[in-house]
mmCIF file of C-alpha atoms and ligand atoms in Angstrom:
data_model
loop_
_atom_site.group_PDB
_atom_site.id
_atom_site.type_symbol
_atom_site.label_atom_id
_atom_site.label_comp_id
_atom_site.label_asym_id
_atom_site.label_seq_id
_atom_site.Cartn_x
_atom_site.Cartn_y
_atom_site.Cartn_z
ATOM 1 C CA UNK A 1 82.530 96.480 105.616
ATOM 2 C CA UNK A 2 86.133 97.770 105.324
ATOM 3 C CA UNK A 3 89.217 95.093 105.171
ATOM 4 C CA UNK A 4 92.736 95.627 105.241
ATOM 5 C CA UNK A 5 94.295 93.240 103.171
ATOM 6 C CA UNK A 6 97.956 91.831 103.318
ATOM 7 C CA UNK A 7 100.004 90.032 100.649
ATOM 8 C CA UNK A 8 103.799 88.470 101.328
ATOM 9 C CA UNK A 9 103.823 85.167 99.205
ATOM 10 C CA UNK A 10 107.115 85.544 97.438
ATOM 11 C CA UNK A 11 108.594 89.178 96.762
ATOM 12 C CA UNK A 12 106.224 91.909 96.579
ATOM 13 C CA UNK A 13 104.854 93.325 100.000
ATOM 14 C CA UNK A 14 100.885 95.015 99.422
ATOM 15 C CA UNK A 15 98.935 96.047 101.686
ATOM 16 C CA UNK A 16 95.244 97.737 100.434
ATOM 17 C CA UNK A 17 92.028 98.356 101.899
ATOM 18 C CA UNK A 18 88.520 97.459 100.506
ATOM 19 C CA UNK A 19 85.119 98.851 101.400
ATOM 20 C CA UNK A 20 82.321 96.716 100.496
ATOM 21 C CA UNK A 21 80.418 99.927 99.748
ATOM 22 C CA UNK A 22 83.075 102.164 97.761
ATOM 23 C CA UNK A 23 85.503 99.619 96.335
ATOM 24 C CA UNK A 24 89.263 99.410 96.510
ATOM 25 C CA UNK A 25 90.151 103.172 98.863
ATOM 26 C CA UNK A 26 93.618 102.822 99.205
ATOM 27 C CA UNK A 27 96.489 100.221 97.828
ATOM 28 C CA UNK A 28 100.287 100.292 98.185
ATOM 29 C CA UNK A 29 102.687 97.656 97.332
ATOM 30 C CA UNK A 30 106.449 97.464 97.533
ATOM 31 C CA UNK A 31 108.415 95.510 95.196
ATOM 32 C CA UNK A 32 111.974 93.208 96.091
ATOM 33 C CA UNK A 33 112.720 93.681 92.403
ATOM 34 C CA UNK A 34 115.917 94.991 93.217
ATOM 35 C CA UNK A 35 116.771 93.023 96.419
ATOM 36 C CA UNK A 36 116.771 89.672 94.238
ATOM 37 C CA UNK A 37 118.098 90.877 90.480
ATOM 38 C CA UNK A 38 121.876 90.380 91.487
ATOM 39 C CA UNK A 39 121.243 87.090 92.690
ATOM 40 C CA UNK A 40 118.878 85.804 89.718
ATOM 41 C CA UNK A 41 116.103 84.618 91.677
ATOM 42 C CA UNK A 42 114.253 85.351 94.353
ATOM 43 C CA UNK A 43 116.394 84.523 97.883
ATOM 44 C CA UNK A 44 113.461 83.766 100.239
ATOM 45 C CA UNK A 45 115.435 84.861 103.993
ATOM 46 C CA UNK A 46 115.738 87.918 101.972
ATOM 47 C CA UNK A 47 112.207 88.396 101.283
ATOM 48 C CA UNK A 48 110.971 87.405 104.761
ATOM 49 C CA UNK A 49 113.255 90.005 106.770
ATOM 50 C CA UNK A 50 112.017 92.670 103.630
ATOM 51 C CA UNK A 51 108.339 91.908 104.207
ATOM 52 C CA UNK A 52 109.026 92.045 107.923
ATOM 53 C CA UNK A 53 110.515 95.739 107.314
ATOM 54 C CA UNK A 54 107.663 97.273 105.031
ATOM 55 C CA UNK A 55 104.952 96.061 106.385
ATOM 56 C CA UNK A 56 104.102 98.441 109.207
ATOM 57 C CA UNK A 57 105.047 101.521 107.312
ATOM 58 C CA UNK A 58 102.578 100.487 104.590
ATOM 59 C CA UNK A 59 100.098 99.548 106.734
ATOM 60 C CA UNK A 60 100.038 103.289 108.088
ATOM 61 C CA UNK A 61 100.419 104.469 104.469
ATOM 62 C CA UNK A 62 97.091 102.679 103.302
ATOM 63 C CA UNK A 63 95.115 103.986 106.725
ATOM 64 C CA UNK A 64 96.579 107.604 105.948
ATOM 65 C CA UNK A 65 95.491 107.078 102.330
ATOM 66 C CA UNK A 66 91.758 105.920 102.892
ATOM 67 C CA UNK A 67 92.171 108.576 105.803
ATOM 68 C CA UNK A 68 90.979 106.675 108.518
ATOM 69 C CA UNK A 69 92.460 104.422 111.447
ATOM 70 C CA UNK A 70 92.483 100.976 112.426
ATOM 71 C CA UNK A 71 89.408 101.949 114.350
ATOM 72 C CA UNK A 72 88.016 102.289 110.771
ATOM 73 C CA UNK A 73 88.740 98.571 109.563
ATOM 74 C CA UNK A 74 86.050 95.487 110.290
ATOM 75 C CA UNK A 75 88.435 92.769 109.363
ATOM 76 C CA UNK A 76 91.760 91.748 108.596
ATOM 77 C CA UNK A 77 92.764 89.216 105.573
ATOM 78 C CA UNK A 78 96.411 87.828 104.525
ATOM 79 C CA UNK A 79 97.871 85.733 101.869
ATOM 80 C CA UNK A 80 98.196 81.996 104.377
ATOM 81 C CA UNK A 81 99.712 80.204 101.025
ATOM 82 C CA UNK A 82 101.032 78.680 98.690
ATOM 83 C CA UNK A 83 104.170 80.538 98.441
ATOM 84 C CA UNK A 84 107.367 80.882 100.094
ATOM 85 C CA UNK A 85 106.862 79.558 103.762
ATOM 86 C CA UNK A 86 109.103 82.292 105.601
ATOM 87 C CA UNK A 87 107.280 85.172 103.529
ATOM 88 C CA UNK A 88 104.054 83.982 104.108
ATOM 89 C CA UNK A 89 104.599 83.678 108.200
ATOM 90 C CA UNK A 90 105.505 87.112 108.288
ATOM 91 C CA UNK A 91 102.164 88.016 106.908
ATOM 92 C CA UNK A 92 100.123 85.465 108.473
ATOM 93 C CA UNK A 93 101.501 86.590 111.657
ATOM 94 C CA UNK A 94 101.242 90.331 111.168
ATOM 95 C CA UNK A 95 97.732 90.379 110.068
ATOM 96 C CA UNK A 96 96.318 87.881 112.234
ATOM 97 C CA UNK A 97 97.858 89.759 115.692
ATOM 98 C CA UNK A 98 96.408 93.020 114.063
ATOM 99 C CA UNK A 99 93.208 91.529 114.273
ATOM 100 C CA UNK A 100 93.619 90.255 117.438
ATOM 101 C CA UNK A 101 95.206 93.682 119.092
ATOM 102 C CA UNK A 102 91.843 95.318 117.311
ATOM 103 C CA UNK A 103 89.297 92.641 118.017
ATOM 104 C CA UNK A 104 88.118 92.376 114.596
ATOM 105 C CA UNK A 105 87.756 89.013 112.548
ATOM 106 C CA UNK A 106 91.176 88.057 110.251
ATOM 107 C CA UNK A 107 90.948 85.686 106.931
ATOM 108 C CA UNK A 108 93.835 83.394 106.008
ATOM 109 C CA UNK A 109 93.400 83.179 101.777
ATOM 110 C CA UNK A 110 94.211 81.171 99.182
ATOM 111 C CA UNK A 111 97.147 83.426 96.854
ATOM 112 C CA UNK A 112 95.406 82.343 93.887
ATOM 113 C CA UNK A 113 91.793 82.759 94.674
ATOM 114 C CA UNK A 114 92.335 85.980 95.155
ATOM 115 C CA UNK A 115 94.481 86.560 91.639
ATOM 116 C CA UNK A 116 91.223 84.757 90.272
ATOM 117 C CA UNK A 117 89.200 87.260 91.696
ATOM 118 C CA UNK A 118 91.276 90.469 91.136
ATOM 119 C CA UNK A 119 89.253 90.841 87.991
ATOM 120 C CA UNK A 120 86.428 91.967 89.756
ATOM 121 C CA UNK A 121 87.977 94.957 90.959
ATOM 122 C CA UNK A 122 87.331 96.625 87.272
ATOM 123 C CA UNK A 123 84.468 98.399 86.691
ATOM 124 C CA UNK A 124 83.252 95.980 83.974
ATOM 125 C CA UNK A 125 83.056 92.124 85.724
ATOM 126 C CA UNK A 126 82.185 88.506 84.816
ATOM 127 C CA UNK A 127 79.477 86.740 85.706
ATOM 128 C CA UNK A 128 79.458 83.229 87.401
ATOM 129 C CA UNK A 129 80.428 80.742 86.319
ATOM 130 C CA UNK A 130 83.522 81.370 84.504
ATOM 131 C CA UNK A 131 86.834 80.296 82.785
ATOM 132 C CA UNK A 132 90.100 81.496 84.878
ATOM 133 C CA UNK A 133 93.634 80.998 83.419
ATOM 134 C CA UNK A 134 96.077 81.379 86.089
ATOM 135 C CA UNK A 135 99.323 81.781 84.801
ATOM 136 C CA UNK A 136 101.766 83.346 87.691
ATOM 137 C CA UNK A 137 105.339 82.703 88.623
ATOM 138 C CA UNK A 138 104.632 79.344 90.638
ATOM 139 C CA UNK A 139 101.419 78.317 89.267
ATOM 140 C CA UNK A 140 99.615 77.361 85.567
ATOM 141 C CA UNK A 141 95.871 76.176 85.838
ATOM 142 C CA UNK A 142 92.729 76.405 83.910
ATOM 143 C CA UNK A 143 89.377 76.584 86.037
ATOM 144 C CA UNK A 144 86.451 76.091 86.139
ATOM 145 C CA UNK A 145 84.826 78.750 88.200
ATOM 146 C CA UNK A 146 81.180 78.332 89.860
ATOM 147 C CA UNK A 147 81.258 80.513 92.824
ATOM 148 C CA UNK A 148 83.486 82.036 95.219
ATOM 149 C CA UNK A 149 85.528 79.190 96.607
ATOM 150 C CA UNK A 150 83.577 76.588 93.865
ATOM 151 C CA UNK A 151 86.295 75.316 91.500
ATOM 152 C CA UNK A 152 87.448 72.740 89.444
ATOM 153 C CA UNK A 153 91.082 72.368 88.282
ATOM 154 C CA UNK A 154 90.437 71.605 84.576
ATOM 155 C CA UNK A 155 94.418 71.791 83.708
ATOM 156 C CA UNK A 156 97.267 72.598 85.283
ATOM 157 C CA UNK A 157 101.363 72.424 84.259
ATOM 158 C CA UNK A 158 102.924 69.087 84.614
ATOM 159 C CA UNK A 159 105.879 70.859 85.213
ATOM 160 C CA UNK A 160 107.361 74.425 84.792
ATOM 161 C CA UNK A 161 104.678 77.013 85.114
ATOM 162 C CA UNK A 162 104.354 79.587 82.479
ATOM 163 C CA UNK A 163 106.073 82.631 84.134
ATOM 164 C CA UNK A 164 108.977 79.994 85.729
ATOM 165 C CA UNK A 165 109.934 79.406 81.800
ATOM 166 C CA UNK A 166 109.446 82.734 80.826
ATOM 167 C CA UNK A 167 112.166 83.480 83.932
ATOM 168 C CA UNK A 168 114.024 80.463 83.033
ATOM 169 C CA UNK A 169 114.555 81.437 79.402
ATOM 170 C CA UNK A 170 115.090 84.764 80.170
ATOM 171 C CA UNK A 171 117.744 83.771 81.914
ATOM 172 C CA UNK A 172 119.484 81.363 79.728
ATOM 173 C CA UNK A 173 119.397 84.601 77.207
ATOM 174 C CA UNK A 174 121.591 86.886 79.434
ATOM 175 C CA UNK A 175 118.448 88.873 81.113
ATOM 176 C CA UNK A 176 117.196 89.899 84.218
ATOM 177 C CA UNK A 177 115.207 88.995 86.697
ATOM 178 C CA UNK A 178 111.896 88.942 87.007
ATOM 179 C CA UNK A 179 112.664 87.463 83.300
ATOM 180 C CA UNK A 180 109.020 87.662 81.622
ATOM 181 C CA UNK A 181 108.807 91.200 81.186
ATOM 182 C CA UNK A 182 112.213 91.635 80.036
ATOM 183 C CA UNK A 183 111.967 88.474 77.386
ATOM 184 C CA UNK A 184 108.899 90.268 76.187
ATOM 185 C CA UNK A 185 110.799 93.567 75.948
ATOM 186 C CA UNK A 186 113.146 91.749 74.070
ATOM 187 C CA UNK A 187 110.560 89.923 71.690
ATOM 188 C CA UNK A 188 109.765 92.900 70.683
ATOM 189 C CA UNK A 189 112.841 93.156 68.127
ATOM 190 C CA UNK A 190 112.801 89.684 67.254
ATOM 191 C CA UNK A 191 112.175 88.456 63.649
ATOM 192 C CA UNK A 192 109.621 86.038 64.038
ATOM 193 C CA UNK A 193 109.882 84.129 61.213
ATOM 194 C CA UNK A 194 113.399 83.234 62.121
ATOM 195 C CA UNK A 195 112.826 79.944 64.895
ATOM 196 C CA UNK A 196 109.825 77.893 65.478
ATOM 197 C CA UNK A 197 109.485 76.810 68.783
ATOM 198 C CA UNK A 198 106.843 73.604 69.764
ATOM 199 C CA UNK A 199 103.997 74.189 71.231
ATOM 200 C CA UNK A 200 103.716 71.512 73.881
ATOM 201 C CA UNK A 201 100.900 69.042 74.375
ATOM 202 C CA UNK A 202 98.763 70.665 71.816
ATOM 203 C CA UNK A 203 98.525 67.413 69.656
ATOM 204 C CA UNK A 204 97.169 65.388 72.423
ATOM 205 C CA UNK A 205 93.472 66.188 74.326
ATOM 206 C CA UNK A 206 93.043 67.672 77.786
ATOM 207 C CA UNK A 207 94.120 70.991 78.887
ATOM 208 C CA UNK A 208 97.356 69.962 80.967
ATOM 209 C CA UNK A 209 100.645 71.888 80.585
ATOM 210 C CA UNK A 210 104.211 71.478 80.225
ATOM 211 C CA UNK A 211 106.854 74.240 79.438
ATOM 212 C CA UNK A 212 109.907 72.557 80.412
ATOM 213 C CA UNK A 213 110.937 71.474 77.188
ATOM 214 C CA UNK A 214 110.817 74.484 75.729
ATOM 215 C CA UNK A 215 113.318 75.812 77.512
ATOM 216 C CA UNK A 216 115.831 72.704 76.516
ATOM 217 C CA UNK A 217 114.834 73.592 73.063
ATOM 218 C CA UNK A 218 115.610 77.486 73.746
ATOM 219 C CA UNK A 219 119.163 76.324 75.137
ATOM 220 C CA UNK A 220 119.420 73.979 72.070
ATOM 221 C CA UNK A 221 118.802 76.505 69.466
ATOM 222 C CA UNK A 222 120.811 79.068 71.332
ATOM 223 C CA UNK A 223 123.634 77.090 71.234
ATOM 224 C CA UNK A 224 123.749 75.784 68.193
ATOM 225 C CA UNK A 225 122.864 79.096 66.116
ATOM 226 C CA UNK A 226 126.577 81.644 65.838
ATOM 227 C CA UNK A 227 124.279 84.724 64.355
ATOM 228 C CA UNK A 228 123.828 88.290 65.441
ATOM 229 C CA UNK A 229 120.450 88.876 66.648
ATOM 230 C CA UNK A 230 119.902 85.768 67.467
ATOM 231 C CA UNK A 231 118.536 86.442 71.836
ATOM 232 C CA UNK A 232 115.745 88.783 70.486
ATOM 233 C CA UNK A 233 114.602 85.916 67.611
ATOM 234 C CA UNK A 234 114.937 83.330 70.544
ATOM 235 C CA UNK A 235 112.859 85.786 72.645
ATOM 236 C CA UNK A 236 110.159 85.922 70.023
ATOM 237 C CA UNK A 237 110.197 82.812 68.855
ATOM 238 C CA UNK A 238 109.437 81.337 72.769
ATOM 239 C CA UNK A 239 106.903 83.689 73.778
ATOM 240 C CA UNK A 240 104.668 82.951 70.402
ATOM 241 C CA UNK A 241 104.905 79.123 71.020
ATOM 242 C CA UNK A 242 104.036 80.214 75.267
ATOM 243 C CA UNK A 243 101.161 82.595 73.704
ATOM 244 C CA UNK A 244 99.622 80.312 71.057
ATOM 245 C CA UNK A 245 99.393 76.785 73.662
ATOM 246 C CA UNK A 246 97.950 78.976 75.953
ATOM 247 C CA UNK A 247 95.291 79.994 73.474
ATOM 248 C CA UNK A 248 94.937 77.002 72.099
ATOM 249 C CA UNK A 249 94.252 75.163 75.161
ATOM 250 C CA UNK A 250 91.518 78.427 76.397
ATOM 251 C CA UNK A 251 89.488 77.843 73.465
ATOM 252 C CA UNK A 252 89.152 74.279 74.059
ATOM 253 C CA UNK A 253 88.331 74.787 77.996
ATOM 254 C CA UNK A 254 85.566 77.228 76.496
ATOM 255 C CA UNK A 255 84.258 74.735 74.052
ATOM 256 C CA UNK A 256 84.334 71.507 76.643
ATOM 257 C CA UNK A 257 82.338 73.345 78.608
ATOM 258 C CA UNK A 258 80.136 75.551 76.927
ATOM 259 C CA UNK A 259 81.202 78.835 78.723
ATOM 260 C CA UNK A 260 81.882 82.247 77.100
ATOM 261 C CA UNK A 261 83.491 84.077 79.746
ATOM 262 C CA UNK A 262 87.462 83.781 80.274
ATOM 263 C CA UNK A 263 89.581 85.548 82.772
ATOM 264 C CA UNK A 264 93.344 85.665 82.963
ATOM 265 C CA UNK A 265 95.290 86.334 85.878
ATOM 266 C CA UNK A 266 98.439 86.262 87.724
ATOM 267 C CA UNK A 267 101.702 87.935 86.810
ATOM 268 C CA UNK A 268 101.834 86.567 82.636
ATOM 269 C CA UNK A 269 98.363 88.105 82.307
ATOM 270 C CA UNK A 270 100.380 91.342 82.054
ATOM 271 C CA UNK A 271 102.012 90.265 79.193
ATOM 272 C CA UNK A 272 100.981 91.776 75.524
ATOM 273 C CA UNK A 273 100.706 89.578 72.968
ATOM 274 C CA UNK A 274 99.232 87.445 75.235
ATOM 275 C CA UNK A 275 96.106 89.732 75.590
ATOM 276 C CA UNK A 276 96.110 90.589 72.131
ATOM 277 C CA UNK A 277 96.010 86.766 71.071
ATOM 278 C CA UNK A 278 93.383 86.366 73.832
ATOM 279 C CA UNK A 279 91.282 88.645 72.224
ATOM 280 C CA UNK A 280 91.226 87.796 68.844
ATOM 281 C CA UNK A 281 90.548 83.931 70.038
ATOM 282 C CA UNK A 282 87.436 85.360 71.906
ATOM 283 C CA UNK A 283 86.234 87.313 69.115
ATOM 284 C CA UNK A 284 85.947 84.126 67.251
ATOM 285 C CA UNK A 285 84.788 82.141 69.837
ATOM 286 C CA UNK A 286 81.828 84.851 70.525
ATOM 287 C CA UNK A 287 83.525 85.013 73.926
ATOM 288 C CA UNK A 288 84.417 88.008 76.321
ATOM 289 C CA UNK A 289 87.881 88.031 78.036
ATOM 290 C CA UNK A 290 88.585 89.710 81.234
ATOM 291 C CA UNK A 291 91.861 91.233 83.118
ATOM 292 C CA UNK A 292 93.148 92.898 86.418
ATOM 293 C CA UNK A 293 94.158 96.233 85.408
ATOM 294 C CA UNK A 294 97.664 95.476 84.710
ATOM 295 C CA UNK A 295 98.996 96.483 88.062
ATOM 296 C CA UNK A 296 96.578 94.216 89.322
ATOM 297 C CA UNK A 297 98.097 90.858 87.567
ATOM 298 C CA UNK A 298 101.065 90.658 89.166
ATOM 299 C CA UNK A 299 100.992 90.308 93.155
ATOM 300 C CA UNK A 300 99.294 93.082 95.599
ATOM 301 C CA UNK A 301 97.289 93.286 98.084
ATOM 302 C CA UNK A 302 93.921 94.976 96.679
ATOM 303 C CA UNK A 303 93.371 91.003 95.593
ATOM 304 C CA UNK A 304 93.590 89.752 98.825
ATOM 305 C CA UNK A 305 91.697 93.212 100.830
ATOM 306 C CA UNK A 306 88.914 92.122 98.222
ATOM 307 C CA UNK A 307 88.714 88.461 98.822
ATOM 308 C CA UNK A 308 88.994 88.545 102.292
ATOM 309 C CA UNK A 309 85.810 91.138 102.119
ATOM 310 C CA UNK A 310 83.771 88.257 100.536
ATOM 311 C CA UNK A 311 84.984 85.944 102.999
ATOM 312 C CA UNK A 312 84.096 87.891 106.012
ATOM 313 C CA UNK A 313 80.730 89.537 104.902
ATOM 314 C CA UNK A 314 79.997 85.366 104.188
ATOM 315 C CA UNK A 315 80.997 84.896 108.073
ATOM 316 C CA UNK A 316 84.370 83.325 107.632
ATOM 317 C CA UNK A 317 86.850 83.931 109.834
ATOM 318 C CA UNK A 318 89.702 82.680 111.536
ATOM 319 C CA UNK A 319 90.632 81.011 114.784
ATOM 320 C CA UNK A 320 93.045 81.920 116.716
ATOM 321 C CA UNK A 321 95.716 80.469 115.514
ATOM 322 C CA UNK A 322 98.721 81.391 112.857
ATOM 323 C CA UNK A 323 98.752 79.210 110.105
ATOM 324 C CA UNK A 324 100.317 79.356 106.620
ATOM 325 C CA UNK A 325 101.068 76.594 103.933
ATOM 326 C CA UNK A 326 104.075 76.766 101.372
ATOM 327 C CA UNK A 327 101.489 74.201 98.899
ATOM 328 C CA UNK A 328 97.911 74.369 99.404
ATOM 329 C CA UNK A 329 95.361 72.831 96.607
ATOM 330 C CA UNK A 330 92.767 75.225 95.180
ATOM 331 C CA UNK A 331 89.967 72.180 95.457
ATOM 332 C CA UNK A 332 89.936 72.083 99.065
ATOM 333 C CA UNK A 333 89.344 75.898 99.541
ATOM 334 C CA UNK A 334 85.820 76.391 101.548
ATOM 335 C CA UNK A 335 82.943 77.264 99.176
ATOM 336 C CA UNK A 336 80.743 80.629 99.603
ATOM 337 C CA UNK A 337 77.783 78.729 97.467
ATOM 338 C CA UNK A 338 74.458 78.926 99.761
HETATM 339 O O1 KG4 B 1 101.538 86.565 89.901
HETATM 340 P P1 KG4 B 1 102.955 86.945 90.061
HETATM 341 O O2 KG4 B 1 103.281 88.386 90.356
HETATM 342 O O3 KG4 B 1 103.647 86.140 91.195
HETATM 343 C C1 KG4 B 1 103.328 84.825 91.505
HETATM 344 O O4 KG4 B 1 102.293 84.606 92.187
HETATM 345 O O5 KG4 B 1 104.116 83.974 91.058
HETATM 346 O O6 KG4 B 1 103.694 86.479 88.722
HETATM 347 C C2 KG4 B 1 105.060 86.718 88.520
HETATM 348 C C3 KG4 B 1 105.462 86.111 87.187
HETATM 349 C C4 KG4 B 1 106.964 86.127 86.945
HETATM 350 O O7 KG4 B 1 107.375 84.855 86.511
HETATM 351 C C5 KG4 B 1 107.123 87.186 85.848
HETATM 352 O O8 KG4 B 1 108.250 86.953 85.018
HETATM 353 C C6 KG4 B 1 105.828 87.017 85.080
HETATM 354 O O9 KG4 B 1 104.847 86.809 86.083
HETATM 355 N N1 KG4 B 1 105.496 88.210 84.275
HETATM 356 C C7 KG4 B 1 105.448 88.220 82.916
HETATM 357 C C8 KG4 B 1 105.135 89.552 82.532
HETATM 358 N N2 KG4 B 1 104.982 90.294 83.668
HETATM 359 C C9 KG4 B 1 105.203 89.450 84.723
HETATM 360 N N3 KG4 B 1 105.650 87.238 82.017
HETATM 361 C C10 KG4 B 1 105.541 87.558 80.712
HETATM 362 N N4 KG4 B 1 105.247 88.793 80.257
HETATM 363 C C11 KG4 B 1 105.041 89.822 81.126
HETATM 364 N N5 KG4 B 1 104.745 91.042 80.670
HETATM 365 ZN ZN1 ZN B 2 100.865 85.745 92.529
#
């Protein structure tokens, strides 16, 4: 089975096509980077009318790159939510009339099953059940994963997520946007001995989140410290306390439940030190750790061409009907377990 999958949550159009026989055959992806940077943020009319530009053209990119045509392509599957409401309508809407003017079966998805799943793209894969940590722009979860579409929210932010802060504090120190690569950049040529940041909800049990008070203590210390140098310390300083509570609370989600397998994704699972403390937690824990290739982390739409394939071989498929949802929880997402 061949699927053409479509991604438009927030600001990065992909559009890739998966064959159930020879993997991922063709992937493209355009990135708003630029659109957004002068206004700090993402501005979401912005990033509808963008998605509504690109997608065609990369649609007929993709079918020129797997060198076939639409007559080649069993099913159609787009990102339905959570996200950005206007973004998402302008996939939901594309892909599901593409399936329609083709008569083939469309998939709404879930934008962070499929990040979940983007590790099995790789040549080397985990086995059910697992350990996902999701830590993208908008979302910060541990879970517990059984099965396609089986999963249990172990932990999850109580507020910021983990690549919000990193934006946040990237921000407050005078850079970009997106924020978390440039922070980490940044890090780089930080003293880290200089600043100790917190590292929040570490001292209490459960595997729950909360980042927004590290970025109060970020503004704090930046504004109450008058030395040179002091942005890339900051820089370091943040991203070691981010790192370490998000090892800290992996190895105890691998301990409570007995698992060995972990697998990090979304946008943050791109960053560095984060793999490299990842990995040395693993080693000790006699665990294996899995990725996305790093292109893969942050959004595109090989995730969702894959998903969607597991979907549809299962015999899911849309209505007829256009439907997308800014929130959507991951526990109420249909289960592929016979
Ligand atoms: O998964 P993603 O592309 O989009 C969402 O679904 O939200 O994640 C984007 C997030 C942004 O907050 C970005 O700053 C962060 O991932 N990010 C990073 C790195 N690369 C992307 N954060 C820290 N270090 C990185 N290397
Ligand atoms: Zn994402």
């Amino acid at each position: 089975m061949r699927v053409i999958g479509i991604e438009t949550s927030c600001d990065e159009t992909g559009v890739a096509i998966y064959d159930s026989e020879h993997g991922l055959i063709a992937h493209r992806l355009h990135s708003q980077q630029h659109l957004h940077a002068k206004y700090g943020g993402v501005v979401p009319e912005l990033a509808s009318r963008d998605h509504i530009r690109r997608l065609s053209p990369l649609v007929k990119e993709v079918l020129n790159e797997a060198g076939i045509s639409m007559a080649g392509i069993d099913g159609v599957a787009y990102t339905a939510g959570p996200g950005l409401i206007g973004a998402l309508l302008v996939g939901a809407s594309f892909g599901r009339s593409l399936a329609m003017a083709c008569s083939i079966p469309a998939i709404a998805l879930h934008h962070m099953e499929a990040h979940l799943l983007a590790a099995m793209l790789e040549d080397i894969t985990p086995r059910f059940p697992f350990i996902a940590l999701l830590v993208s722009g908008g979302h910060t979860m541990l879970v517990l994963v059984e099965h396609v579409g089986s999963y249990t929210i172990l932990g999850e932010t109580l507020d910021d997520a983990v690549g919000e802060a990193f934006d946040k504090t990237a921000k407050l120190l005078g850079l970009g946007y997106p924020g978390g690569p440039l922070l980490a950049k940044l890090a780089e040529n930080g003293d880290p001995q200089r600043f100790e940041f917190p590292r929040p909800m570490t001292d209490r049990p459960g595997l729950d989140f909360s980042f927004s008070g590290l970025k109060t203590f970020t503004m704090n210390t930046l504004y109450s410290s008058d030395n040179g140098g002091i942005p890339a310390d900051i820089a370091c300083a943040f991203q070691k306390a981010v790192v370490d509570t998000l090892v800290i609370k992996c190895r105890r989600a691998l301990r409570h439940t007995g698992l060995n397998q972990l697998v990090v994704a979304g946008g943050v699972g791109a960053n560095s030190l984060l793999r490299e403390s990842l990995g040395y937690m693993t080693d000790q824990e006699q665990a294996d750790v899995f990725y996305p290739r790093t292109e893969f982390c942050t959004d595109n739409g090989a995730m969702i061409a894959y998903a969607g394939c597991l979907r549809l071989q299962a015999g899911q498929h849309e209505p007829l009907i256009i439907s997308a949802r800014a929130r959507w929880s991951m526990d109420t997402i249909p289960s592929l377990a016979k």
